[in-house]
């Protein structure tokens, strides 16, 4: 039962993608310094993306 690895598509990142990621990390670190826990931050983010049925 040998399985060959499937060829993966390459991942392309632009400098804008990297800059955006660094900004998000900085935002996260600021929230943690203000006393928010990662769990609280995650819950707030999920509330923002919830869809009403």
PDB file of C-alpha atoms in Angstrom:
ATOM      1  CA  UNK A   1       0.000   0.000   0.000  1.00  0.00           C
ATOM      2  CA  UNK A   2       2.446   2.633  -1.084  1.00  0.00           C
ATOM      3  CA  UNK A   3       1.014   6.002  -1.907  1.00  0.00           C
ATOM      4  CA  UNK A   4       2.798   8.567  -3.989  1.00  0.00           C
ATOM      5  CA  UNK A   5       2.811  12.111  -2.729  1.00  0.00           C
ATOM      6  CA  UNK A   6       0.636  14.393  -4.757  1.00  0.00           C
ATOM      7  CA  UNK A   7       2.371  17.329  -6.334  1.00  0.00           C
ATOM      8  CA  UNK A   8       1.455  20.490  -4.494  1.00  0.00           C
ATOM      9  CA  UNK A   9       0.785  23.816  -6.092  1.00  0.00           C
ATOM     10  CA  UNK A  10       3.404  26.442  -5.276  1.00  0.00           C
ATOM     11  CA  UNK A  11       2.538  29.119  -2.749  1.00  0.00           C
ATOM     12  CA  UNK A  12       3.122  32.648  -3.954  1.00  0.00           C
ATOM     13  CA  UNK A  13       3.593  35.411  -1.396  1.00  0.00           C
ATOM     14  CA  UNK A  14       3.985  39.065  -2.197  1.00  0.00           C
ATOM     15  CA  UNK A  15       5.730  41.633  -0.043  1.00  0.00           C
ATOM     16  CA  UNK A  16       2.278  43.127   0.667  1.00  0.00           C
ATOM     17  CA  UNK A  17       1.154  39.768   2.114  1.00  0.00           C
ATOM     18  CA  UNK A  18       4.168  39.703   4.429  1.00  0.00           C
ATOM     19  CA  UNK A  19       3.647  43.315   5.525  1.00  0.00           C
ATOM     20  CA  UNK A  20      -0.027  42.590   6.259  1.00  0.00           C
ATOM     21  CA  UNK A  21       0.946  39.564   8.360  1.00  0.00           C
ATOM     22  CA  UNK A  22       3.437  41.624  10.389  1.00  0.00           C
ATOM     23  CA  UNK A  23       0.778  44.283  11.034  1.00  0.00           C
ATOM     24  CA  UNK A  24      -1.654  41.624  12.267  1.00  0.00           C
ATOM     25  CA  UNK A  25       0.993  40.233  14.624  1.00  0.00           C
ATOM     26  CA  UNK A  26       1.631  43.734  15.979  1.00  0.00           C
ATOM     27  CA  UNK A  27      -2.120  44.235  16.542  1.00  0.00           C
ATOM     28  CA  UNK A  28      -2.335  40.891  18.348  1.00  0.00           C
ATOM     29  CA  UNK A  29       0.647  41.757  20.569  1.00  0.00           C
ATOM     30  CA  UNK A  30      -0.909  45.128  21.472  1.00  0.00           C
ATOM     31  CA  UNK A  31      -4.146  43.418  22.519  1.00  0.00           C
ATOM     32  CA  UNK A  32      -2.226  40.914  24.652  1.00  0.00           C
ATOM     33  CA  UNK A  33      -0.312  43.757  26.324  1.00  0.00           C
ATOM     34  CA  UNK A  34      -3.654  45.417  27.121  1.00  0.00           C
ATOM     35  CA  UNK A  35      -4.626  42.287  29.049  1.00  0.00           C
ATOM     36  CA  UNK A  36      -6.633  40.306  26.502  1.00  0.00           C
ATOM     37  CA  UNK A  37      -6.072  36.581  26.352  1.00  0.00           C
ATOM     38  CA  UNK A  38      -5.643  34.833  23.003  1.00  0.00           C
ATOM     39  CA  UNK A  39      -8.980  33.087  23.692  1.00  0.00           C
ATOM     40  CA  UNK A  40     -10.770  36.443  24.126  1.00  0.00           C
ATOM     41  CA  UNK A  41      -9.226  37.796  20.925  1.00  0.00           C
ATOM     42  CA  UNK A  42     -10.311  34.675  19.027  1.00  0.00           C
ATOM     43  CA  UNK A  43     -13.867  34.910  20.380  1.00  0.00           C
ATOM     44  CA  UNK A  44     -14.116  38.567  19.335  1.00  0.00           C
ATOM     45  CA  UNK A  45     -12.879  37.734  15.842  1.00  0.00           C
ATOM     46  CA  UNK A  46     -15.349  34.873  15.452  1.00  0.00           C
ATOM     47  CA  UNK A  47     -18.171  37.183  16.539  1.00  0.00           C
ATOM     48  CA  UNK A  48     -17.166  39.558  13.738  1.00  0.00           C
ATOM     49  CA  UNK A  49     -17.423  36.850  11.081  1.00  0.00           C
ATOM     50  CA  UNK A  50     -20.591  35.119  12.299  1.00  0.00           C
ATOM     51  CA  UNK A  51     -23.356  34.963   9.722  1.00  0.00           C
ATOM     52  CA  UNK A  52     -26.975  35.375  10.755  1.00  0.00           C
ATOM     53  CA  UNK A  53     -29.235  32.774   9.208  1.00  0.00           C
TER      54      UNK A  53
END
